[in-house]
Short mmCIF file of C-alpha atoms and ligand atoms in Angstrom, two decimals:
data_model
loop_
_atom_site.label_atom_id
_atom_site.label_comp_id
_atom_site.label_asym_id
_atom_site.label_seq_id
_atom_site.Cartn_x
_atom_site.Cartn_y
_atom_site.Cartn_z
CA MET J 1 0.01 -0.07 0.02
CA ILE J 2 1.38 3.38 -1.06
CA THR J 3 2.02 5.82 1.90
CA LEU J 4 -0.20 8.35 3.12
CA LYS J 5 2.41 10.92 1.84
CA GLU J 6 2.38 9.26 -1.79
CA ALA J 7 -1.11 9.45 -1.75
CA LEU J 8 -0.99 13.09 -1.12
CA THR J 9 0.30 13.53 -4.35
CA LYS J 10 -2.34 11.51 -6.53
CA SER J 11 -5.08 12.35 -8.85
CA ALA J 12 -8.55 12.26 -7.65
CA GLU J 13 -9.11 9.50 -10.20
CA GLU J 14 -6.00 7.81 -8.69
CA LEU J 15 -7.39 7.84 -5.41
CA ASP J 16 -11.14 6.81 -6.78
CA ALA J 17 -9.21 3.47 -8.22
CA LEU J 18 -7.57 3.22 -4.91
CA LYS J 19 -10.68 3.05 -3.16
CA ILE J 20 -12.17 0.50 -5.26
CA GLU J 21 -8.79 -1.48 -5.00
CA MET J 22 -8.93 -1.29 -1.24
CA GLU J 23 -12.58 -2.27 -0.88
CA ALA J 24 -11.82 -5.45 -2.84
CA LYS J 25 -8.77 -6.51 -1.01
CA ALA J 26 -10.34 -6.18 2.31
CA LYS J 27 -13.18 -8.27 1.56
CA GLU J 28 -10.79 -10.92 0.38
CA SER J 29 -8.66 -10.43 3.39
CA GLY J 30 -10.48 -12.40 6.17
CA LEU J 31 -9.35 -9.94 8.12
CA ASN J 32 -12.69 -8.43 9.39
CA ALA J 33 -11.40 -5.24 9.73
CA TYR J 34 -13.62 -2.97 8.14
CA ILE J 35 -17.11 -3.32 8.80
CA GLY J 36 -18.51 -0.86 6.38
CA PHE J 37 -17.14 0.74 2.77
CA GLU J 38 -19.08 4.07 2.81
CA SER J 39 -16.88 7.20 1.40
CA SER J 40 -17.81 10.85 2.13
CA GLY J 41 -15.94 12.95 -0.57
CA ASP J 42 -12.74 13.12 -2.52
CA GLY J 43 -9.40 12.97 -1.11
CA VAL J 44 -7.05 10.55 0.51
CA PRO J 45 -9.11 7.90 1.98
CA ILE J 46 -8.49 7.10 5.52
CA LEU J 47 -10.49 4.91 7.51
CA ILE J 48 -12.33 6.02 10.33
CA LYS J 49 -12.91 3.79 13.61
CA ASP J 50 -16.67 3.20 14.53
CA ASN J 51 -17.16 5.61 17.08
CA ILE J 52 -16.54 8.50 15.33
CA GLN J 53 -19.18 10.62 13.51
CA VAL J 54 -18.92 11.03 9.81
CA LYS J 55 -22.60 12.98 8.51
CA ASP J 56 -25.07 10.26 7.07
CA TRP J 57 -22.86 7.09 8.00
CA ALA J 58 -24.18 4.70 10.79
CA VAL J 59 -21.90 4.94 14.00
CA THR J 60 -22.51 2.22 16.22
CA SER J 61 -18.94 1.87 18.69
CA GLY J 62 -19.08 -1.79 17.69
CA SER J 63 -22.40 -2.13 19.82
CA ALA J 64 -25.91 -4.04 19.37
CA ILE J 65 -27.07 -0.95 20.84
CA LEU J 66 -26.58 1.28 18.28
CA GLN J 67 -27.78 -0.27 15.25
CA GLY J 68 -29.65 1.83 13.20
CA TYR J 69 -28.17 5.06 14.61
CA ILE J 70 -27.11 7.31 11.64
CA ALA J 71 -24.56 10.41 12.32
CA PRO J 72 -26.55 13.57 12.06
CA TYR J 73 -23.18 15.69 11.81
CA ASN J 74 -19.48 15.43 11.37
CA ALA J 75 -17.09 15.01 14.28
CA THR J 76 -14.57 18.22 14.40
CA VAL J 77 -11.74 15.73 13.14
CA ILE J 78 -13.63 14.82 10.02
CA GLU J 79 -14.40 18.51 8.89
CA ASN J 80 -10.83 18.90 9.50
CA LEU J 81 -9.55 16.04 7.53
CA LYS J 82 -12.17 17.24 4.90
CA ALA J 83 -10.73 20.70 5.01
CA LYS J 84 -6.85 19.32 4.30
CA GLY J 85 -7.91 16.68 1.28
CA PHE J 86 -8.58 13.48 2.83
CA ALA J 87 -11.84 11.86 2.52
CA PRO J 88 -13.31 9.41 4.93
CA PHE J 89 -13.52 6.03 4.07
CA GLY J 90 -14.62 3.26 5.91
CA ARG J 91 -15.68 2.13 9.20
CA ALA J 92 -13.14 0.29 11.37
CA ASN J 93 -14.19 -2.62 13.53
CA MET J 94 -13.41 -1.98 17.19
CA ASP J 95 -14.21 -3.52 20.64
CA GLU J 96 -17.70 -2.80 22.00
CA PHE J 97 -17.64 1.07 23.14
CA ALA J 98 -13.82 0.70 23.17
CA MET J 99 -13.92 -1.59 26.10
CA GLY J 100 -11.34 -3.97 25.54
CA SER J 101 -7.33 -4.63 24.43
CA THR J 102 -8.35 -7.59 21.67
CA THR J 103 -10.92 -6.23 19.21
CA GLU J 104 -12.87 -9.70 20.17
CA SER J 105 -16.04 -7.85 21.78
CA SER J 106 -17.51 -6.41 18.88
CA TYR J 107 -20.98 -6.56 17.61
CA TYR J 108 -19.49 -7.51 14.09
CA GLY J 109 -17.47 -10.27 15.28
CA VAL J 110 -13.53 -10.64 15.71
CA THR J 111 -10.56 -8.90 13.91
CA LYS J 112 -8.06 -10.66 13.05
CA ASN J 113 -4.05 -9.54 12.86
CA PRO J 114 -2.50 -9.85 9.64
CA TYR J 115 0.98 -11.03 11.05
CA GLY J 116 -1.27 -14.29 12.28
CA GLU J 117 -4.82 -15.07 11.91
CA ASN J 118 -4.89 -16.91 15.34
CA ARG J 119 -3.83 -13.88 16.70
CA VAL J 120 -5.72 -10.50 18.16
CA PRO J 121 -5.04 -7.52 16.57
CA GLY J 122 -4.98 -5.70 19.85
CA GLY J 123 -7.74 -3.05 20.76
CA SER J 124 -9.95 -1.28 20.73
CA SER J 125 -8.72 0.10 17.83
CA GLY J 126 -8.13 -3.37 16.47
CA GLY J 127 -9.69 -2.51 12.68
CA SER J 128 -8.03 0.45 12.21
CA ALA J 129 -4.48 -1.02 12.95
CA SER J 130 -5.46 -4.40 11.34
CA ALA J 131 -6.35 -2.35 8.26
CA VAL J 132 -3.11 -0.34 7.98
CA ALA J 133 -0.62 -3.31 8.89
CA GLY J 134 -2.52 -5.56 6.35
CA GLY J 135 -2.18 -3.21 3.53
CA ILE J 136 -5.89 -2.28 2.97
CA ALA J 137 -5.97 0.94 4.12
CA ILE J 138 -3.48 4.03 3.82
CA ALA J 139 -3.43 5.42 7.24
CA ALA J 140 -6.69 5.55 9.89
CA LEU J 141 -8.37 6.97 12.62
CA GLY J 142 -8.68 5.68 16.46
CA SER J 143 -9.24 6.72 19.78
CA ASP J 144 -6.90 5.79 22.93
CA THR J 145 -8.65 5.75 26.40
CA GLY J 146 -6.21 3.37 28.04
CA GLY J 147 -3.79 2.76 25.12
CA SER J 148 -6.30 1.58 22.38
CA ILE J 149 -4.31 3.33 19.46
CA ARG J 150 -0.81 2.33 20.72
CA GLN J 151 -1.64 -1.36 21.92
CA PRO J 152 -3.13 -2.32 18.31
CA ALA J 153 -0.48 -0.55 16.52
CA SER J 154 2.40 -2.41 18.47
CA TYR J 155 0.65 -5.69 17.96
CA CYS J 156 0.15 -5.20 14.50
CA GLY J 157 3.57 -3.33 13.63
CA CYS J 158 2.58 -0.14 12.56
CA VAL J 159 2.61 3.58 14.19
CA GLY J 160 -0.10 4.51 16.38
CA MET J 161 0.10 8.10 18.31
CA LYS J 162 -2.12 9.29 21.30
CA PRO J 163 -1.72 13.37 21.42
CA THR J 164 -1.91 15.56 24.32
CA TYR J 165 -5.26 15.70 25.89
CA GLY J 166 -6.96 18.86 24.71
CA ARG J 167 -4.97 18.76 21.64
CA VAL J 168 -7.52 17.06 19.05
CA SER J 169 -11.35 17.52 19.43
CA ARG J 170 -13.21 15.08 20.98
CA PHE J 171 -16.13 16.48 19.54
CA GLY J 172 -18.23 13.64 17.64
CA LEU J 173 -16.43 11.15 19.03
CA SER J 174 -18.52 8.61 21.44
CA SER J 175 -17.54 8.90 25.03
CA TYR J 176 -16.04 6.22 26.71
CA ALA J 177 -14.19 8.01 29.61
CA SER J 178 -14.02 11.73 28.96
CA SER J 179 -11.43 12.56 31.00
CA LEU J 180 -9.27 10.10 28.80
CA ASP J 181 -10.24 10.08 25.51
CA GLN J 182 -8.13 11.06 22.68
CA ILE J 183 -8.64 10.57 18.88
CA GLY J 184 -5.34 9.72 16.71
CA PRO J 185 -3.63 8.51 14.02
CA ILE J 186 -2.63 5.06 12.57
CA THR J 187 -0.38 4.92 10.10
CA GLN J 188 2.27 2.78 8.32
CA ASN J 189 5.27 5.09 9.30
CA VAL J 190 6.08 8.22 11.72
CA GLU J 191 6.10 10.52 9.00
CA ASP J 192 2.83 9.74 7.98
CA SER J 193 1.46 9.73 11.71
CA ALA J 194 2.87 13.38 12.11
CA ILE J 195 0.81 14.66 8.30
CA LEU J 196 -2.34 12.83 10.11
CA TYR J 197 -1.69 14.81 13.91
CA ASP J 198 -1.33 18.07 11.87
CA ALA J 199 -4.60 17.10 9.87
CA ILE J 200 -6.82 16.67 12.94
CA ALA J 201 -5.23 18.65 15.81
CA SER J 202 -7.21 22.11 16.26
CA HIS J 203 -8.56 24.17 18.91
CA ASP J 204 -12.25 23.53 18.64
CA GLN J 205 -14.77 25.61 20.80
CA LYS J 206 -17.48 22.41 20.77
CA ASP J 207 -15.15 20.53 23.24
CA SER J 208 -14.68 22.23 26.47
CA THR J 209 -11.47 20.50 27.06
CA SER J 210 -9.95 21.82 23.84
CA SER J 211 -6.67 23.71 24.24
CA ASP J 212 -5.97 27.14 22.56
CA LEU J 213 -2.30 26.77 22.73
CA GLU J 214 -0.86 27.43 19.46
CA LEU J 215 -0.25 24.83 16.96
CA VAL J 216 3.04 24.60 14.72
CA SER J 217 2.76 22.08 11.89
CA ILE J 218 4.75 19.12 13.36
CA ALA J 219 5.72 17.09 9.88
CA GLN J 220 7.10 20.58 8.51
CA ASN J 221 9.38 20.88 11.52
CA ILE J 222 10.51 17.20 12.15
CA ASN J 223 13.83 16.60 12.87
CA PRO J 224 15.15 13.09 13.51
CA ASN J 225 18.98 14.53 13.99
CA ARG J 226 17.81 16.65 17.02
CA LYS J 227 19.29 14.97 20.27
CA LEU J 228 17.21 14.36 22.89
CA THR J 229 17.45 12.85 26.40
CA ILE J 230 15.45 10.01 26.88
CA ALA J 231 14.84 8.10 30.24
CA VAL J 232 14.35 4.55 30.37
CA ILE J 233 12.28 2.99 33.35
CA ASP J 234 14.39 0.14 34.44
CA ASN J 235 11.08 -1.56 36.72
CA TYR J 236 9.24 -1.20 33.87
CA ILE J 237 10.94 -3.44 32.04
CA GLU J 238 11.41 -6.13 34.48
CA GLU J 239 7.69 -6.78 34.00
CA ALA J 240 7.36 -7.50 30.37
CA ASP J 241 8.58 -10.60 28.88
CA GLY J 242 11.55 -11.86 26.95
CA ASP J 243 10.47 -10.45 23.42
CA VAL J 244 9.96 -7.17 24.77
CA GLN J 245 13.03 -6.78 26.52
CA GLU J 246 15.06 -7.67 23.72
CA ALA J 247 13.09 -5.11 21.39
CA TYR J 248 14.16 -3.06 24.35
CA ALA J 249 17.42 -3.64 24.44
CA THR J 250 17.19 -2.73 20.88
CA ALA J 251 15.67 0.32 20.94
CA VAL J 252 18.43 1.84 23.75
CA LYS J 253 21.26 0.60 21.62
CA ALA J 254 19.70 2.23 18.76
CA LEU J 255 19.28 5.36 20.44
CA GLU J 256 22.69 5.55 21.59
CA GLU J 257 24.14 5.30 18.63
CA ALA J 258 22.36 8.08 16.99
CA GLY J 259 23.52 10.46 19.50
CA HIS J 260 20.57 10.50 22.25
CA THR J 261 21.33 10.62 26.13
CA ILE J 262 19.85 7.73 27.81
CA ILE J 263 19.17 8.31 31.51
CA HIS J 264 17.81 5.36 34.11
CA LYS J 265 14.58 6.37 36.06
CA THR J 266 12.03 4.03 38.06
CA MET J 267 8.29 4.81 38.50
CA SER J 268 5.86 3.51 41.15
CA ASN J 269 4.42 0.34 40.37
CA THR J 270 2.10 -0.04 37.44
CA LYS J 271 -0.71 -1.95 39.83
CA TYR J 272 -1.69 1.63 40.77
CA ASP J 273 -2.09 2.85 37.10
CA ILE J 274 -4.10 -0.20 36.98
CA ALA J 275 -6.29 0.48 40.09
CA THR J 276 -6.81 3.89 39.55
CA TYR J 277 -7.71 3.80 35.57
CA TYR J 278 -10.23 1.14 36.32
CA ILE J 279 -11.97 3.25 38.97
CA VAL J 280 -11.75 6.66 36.78
CA ALA J 281 -12.70 4.79 33.42
CA THR J 282 -15.63 2.91 34.70
CA ALA J 283 -17.20 5.94 36.65
CA GLU J 284 -16.99 8.02 33.48
CA ALA J 285 -18.20 5.15 31.43
CA THR J 286 -21.19 4.33 33.71
CA THR J 287 -22.02 8.12 33.47
CA ASN J 288 -21.80 8.38 29.34
CA LEU J 289 -23.35 5.11 28.75
CA ALA J 290 -26.45 5.81 30.86
CA ARG J 291 -27.58 7.78 27.50
CA TYR J 292 -28.36 4.46 25.81
CA ASP J 293 -31.86 4.18 27.07
CA GLY J 294 -33.94 3.02 24.14
CA ILE J 295 -35.35 6.27 23.73
CA ARG J 296 -32.62 8.62 22.48
CA TYR J 297 -30.46 6.63 20.25
CA GLY J 298 -30.26 3.74 17.64
CA ASN J 299 -31.95 0.53 18.82
CA ARG J 300 -35.05 -0.02 21.23
CA GLN J 301 -36.29 -3.29 22.48
CA GLU J 302 -40.16 -1.76 23.14
CA GLY J 303 -41.56 -3.29 26.46
CA SER J 304 -44.76 -3.15 28.52
CA ASN J 305 -43.48 -0.43 30.29
CA LEU J 306 -40.82 2.67 30.37
CA GLU J 307 -38.76 0.90 32.91
CA GLU J 308 -39.17 -2.58 30.71
CA THR J 309 -37.95 -0.88 27.85
CA TYR J 310 -35.20 0.65 29.46
CA LEU J 311 -34.32 -2.95 30.71
CA ASN J 312 -34.90 -4.67 27.61
CA THR J 313 -32.57 -2.12 25.62
CA ARG J 314 -29.84 -2.32 27.86
CA ALA J 315 -29.62 -5.85 27.88
CA LEU J 316 -28.22 -5.73 24.39
CA PHE J 317 -24.98 -4.26 26.17
CA GLY J 318 -22.06 -6.90 25.41
CA ASP J 319 -20.62 -8.71 29.02
CA GLU J 320 -17.61 -6.38 29.12
CA VAL J 321 -19.78 -3.25 28.68
CA LYS J 322 -22.05 -4.53 31.29
CA ARG J 323 -19.42 -5.28 33.60
CA ARG J 324 -17.93 -2.06 33.11
CA ILE J 325 -21.43 -0.22 34.15
CA LEU J 326 -21.69 -2.24 37.08
CA LEU J 327 -18.09 -1.29 38.45
CA GLY J 328 -18.69 2.07 37.63
CA ASN J 329 -21.96 2.46 39.78
CA PHE J 330 -20.20 0.93 42.71
CA VAL J 331 -17.41 3.45 42.67
CA LEU J 332 -19.81 5.94 42.64
CA SER J 333 -22.23 4.84 44.65
CA SER J 334 -22.77 6.68 48.26
CA GLY J 335 -20.21 5.06 50.59
CA TYR J 336 -17.65 3.77 48.38
CA TYR J 337 -17.23 7.43 46.47
CA ASP J 338 -14.81 8.61 49.06
CA ALA J 339 -12.94 5.18 49.25
CA TYR J 340 -12.89 4.27 45.59
CA TYR J 341 -13.68 7.30 43.44
CA LEU J 342 -11.92 9.84 45.32
CA LYS J 343 -8.86 8.18 46.08
CA ALA J 344 -8.52 7.05 42.66
CA GLN J 345 -8.51 10.99 41.48
CA LYS J 346 -5.41 11.38 44.48
CA VAL J 347 -3.55 8.90 43.07
CA ARG J 348 -4.27 9.78 39.27
CA HIS J 349 -2.47 13.50 40.44
CA LEU J 350 0.28 11.52 41.87
CA ILE J 351 0.82 9.57 38.44
CA ARG J 352 1.22 12.84 36.77
CA ASP J 353 3.68 14.55 39.23
CA GLU J 354 5.66 11.22 38.82
CA PHE J 355 5.92 11.80 35.01
CA ASN J 356 6.37 15.96 35.33
CA LYS J 357 9.09 15.25 37.46
CA ILE J 358 11.02 12.76 34.82
CA PHE J 359 10.53 15.49 32.31
CA GLN J 360 12.29 18.13 34.40
CA GLU J 361 15.15 16.04 33.20
CA ALA J 362 14.31 14.03 30.03
CA ASN J 363 12.46 15.39 26.77
CA LEU J 364 10.87 11.98 26.40
CA ILE J 365 10.26 8.44 28.05
CA LEU J 366 10.96 5.05 26.52
CA SER J 367 8.63 2.39 27.78
CA PRO J 368 7.13 -1.16 26.37
CA VAL J 369 3.16 -0.78 25.41
CA ALA J 370 2.19 -4.18 25.92
CA PRO J 371 4.00 -6.79 28.03
CA SER J 372 4.16 -8.87 25.66
CA VAL J 373 3.26 -9.49 21.47
CA ALA J 374 -0.37 -10.31 20.36
CA PRO J 375 -2.10 -13.13 22.57
CA LYS J 376 -4.00 -15.66 20.36
CA ILE J 377 -7.82 -15.30 20.10
CA GLY J 378 -9.86 -16.83 22.83
CA SER J 379 -6.74 -16.99 25.22
CA LEU J 380 -7.78 -13.57 27.34
CA GLN J 381 -10.76 -14.88 28.75
CA ASP J 382 -10.20 -13.65 32.17
CA PRO J 383 -10.78 -9.72 32.34
CA LEU J 384 -8.59 -8.88 35.26
CA GLU J 385 -5.68 -10.31 32.93
CA MET J 386 -6.68 -8.28 29.89
CA TYR J 387 -6.84 -5.16 32.35
CA LYS J 388 -3.31 -6.18 33.64
CA SER J 389 -1.82 -6.38 30.02
CA ASP J 390 -2.66 -2.08 29.97
CA MET J 391 -0.12 -1.60 32.77
CA PHE J 392 2.37 0.45 30.30
CA THR J 393 -0.05 2.57 28.36
CA ILE J 394 -2.90 3.82 30.96
CA GLY J 395 -0.58 6.24 32.91
CA VAL J 396 -0.18 8.22 29.98
CA ASN J 397 -4.01 8.92 29.89
CA LEU J 398 -3.91 9.41 33.31
CA ALA J 399 -1.58 12.08 32.88
CA GLY J 400 -2.79 13.30 29.87
CA LEU J 401 0.50 12.97 27.83
CA PRO J 402 1.52 12.39 24.02
CA ALA J 403 2.93 9.08 23.03
CA ILE J 404 3.40 7.27 19.66
CA SER J 405 4.08 3.44 19.42
CA LEU J 406 6.34 2.06 16.59
CA PRO J 407 7.59 -1.39 15.66
CA ILE J 408 11.14 -2.02 16.60
CA GLU J 409 11.63 -6.16 15.45
CA LYS J 410 9.85 -9.22 15.17
CA ASN J 411 10.19 -12.06 18.02
CA SER J 412 11.14 -15.48 16.70
CA GLU J 413 7.63 -16.31 15.90
CA GLY J 414 7.59 -13.71 13.77
CA MET J 415 5.12 -11.27 15.88
CA PRO J 416 5.56 -7.22 15.97
CA VAL J 417 6.95 -5.83 19.14
CA GLY J 418 6.36 -2.06 19.52
CA LEU J 419 7.43 0.42 22.14
CA GLN J 420 6.30 3.83 22.79
CA LEU J 421 8.24 7.17 23.50
CA ILE J 422 5.98 9.43 25.74
CA GLY J 423 6.39 12.81 25.83
CA LYS J 424 5.43 16.15 27.72
CA ALA J 425 2.44 17.32 27.26
CA PHE J 426 1.81 19.64 24.47
CA ASP J 427 5.38 18.66 23.40
CA GLU J 428 4.52 16.51 20.40
CA GLN J 429 7.34 17.87 18.48
CA ALA J 430 9.73 15.88 20.57
CA VAL J 431 7.82 12.77 20.40
CA PHE J 432 7.79 12.89 16.70
CA ASP J 433 11.29 14.10 16.31
CA GLY J 434 12.33 10.95 18.75
CA ALA J 435 10.28 8.56 17.02
CA LEU J 436 11.49 9.16 13.51
CA SER J 437 15.19 9.02 14.66
CA LEU J 438 14.46 5.62 16.54
CA GLU J 439 12.44 4.42 13.48
CA LYS J 440 15.21 5.58 11.25
CA ALA J 441 18.04 3.50 13.39
CA VAL J 442 16.06 0.14 14.05
CA ASN J 443 15.08 0.07 10.10
CA TYR J 444 11.70 -2.52 11.01
CA THR J 445 10.85 -3.89 7.74
CA LYS J 446 7.44 -5.79 7.50
N1 LIG R 1 -8.05 -1.43 27.28
C1 LIG R 1 -8.39 -0.36 28.08
C2 LIG R 1 -9.56 -0.59 28.37
O1 LIG R 1 -10.58 -1.45 27.97
C3 LIG R 1 -8.08 0.66 27.04
C4 LIG R 1 -9.29 1.08 25.74
C5 LIG R 1 -9.28 2.45 25.32
O2 LIG R 1 -8.15 3.06 25.18
N2 LIG R 1 -10.21 2.57 24.63
O3 LIG R 1 -10.47 0.19 28.84
#
């Protein structure tokens, strides 16, 4: 598949032909990465996760409860894309309501990893990553609440970037946990990631958490020769398995040879990130998902009275979504609110402070994305085991930081291993500069 940069030089006719080719290839691939092939306007086709509104397209967050719901307006990121010569093309599969790490919980069935069809592509933006890595999409948008862009990119051997909280508008993104969610690019390489990030980042009055800090084009200023100070978190790497440790060693060596300065740091045990995230995220999710009542959106399962209609309709949620609604209601209920929710908010501040302390000395942090390569389909049955696999990604969302995941090497079974570079809030430039340098230094080949 041509890169995004190359696609920007193609004519409208060439791009139309490419869309037809992509649709045919996607259907033939058996990856189940696309769940629809709608097209909106002319331009470079960008695959869109099923939780971002594109006017007149179905938008269902991978859920039975939203079947039949058509988006009445464009998300701000979609308006931004269209204004810059890109065209939303195709719907990407995802875990129901972006809750998950494997893309196994979708109403549309399991998505597969192009590197091994018995492997998950990661989640929740698994359709986006599988399509980009599988050569059936040029680039895609995903959303990252606790790792859902970076982790599938790592499992599929492509590049996934989570912007600073507030840098990309959430208007028109179906909310999972509003204080953590960010939309971001999934691409074939770092340069494409910068181009797509530039296209979607903006200040938006329709999102009260949107930042009005000045935006400068990253792609125009990207500099892989800039020398950076990069912190490695020694106690993190101990928690990852052998494949990830090897990739980490490769990356550290490559960064040193490229002239960057490596410093060694430790951070608090990731068990605190997991506990904090699963309290904050489920509390916010419970509140956000209260709107799906059979009256306002999509699917309605009529009962003999209002309460029965609510109950019948909400029974359409899948198991993982129900589990999180229960957890969220529990941590917010009187008597438990202080013990769980308030405490989690305090720990969240401590996590942010810990990152900021490291950023007083370092431009970037190098960290694993996931503790292992992509697991086999069906192997993560225990929800707690699944939650644990988020240990390296969720701190970034709790602290609102930008981070990019890129492929480093493959393990002995040919499965890709990615690592992430984390930056200071609003320092996307350092994140992309470091990532381009690392990409060149490790020279990962598909
Ligand atoms: N795996 C995490 C969760 O299930 C992250 C999901 C996401 O980033 N949307 O909540």
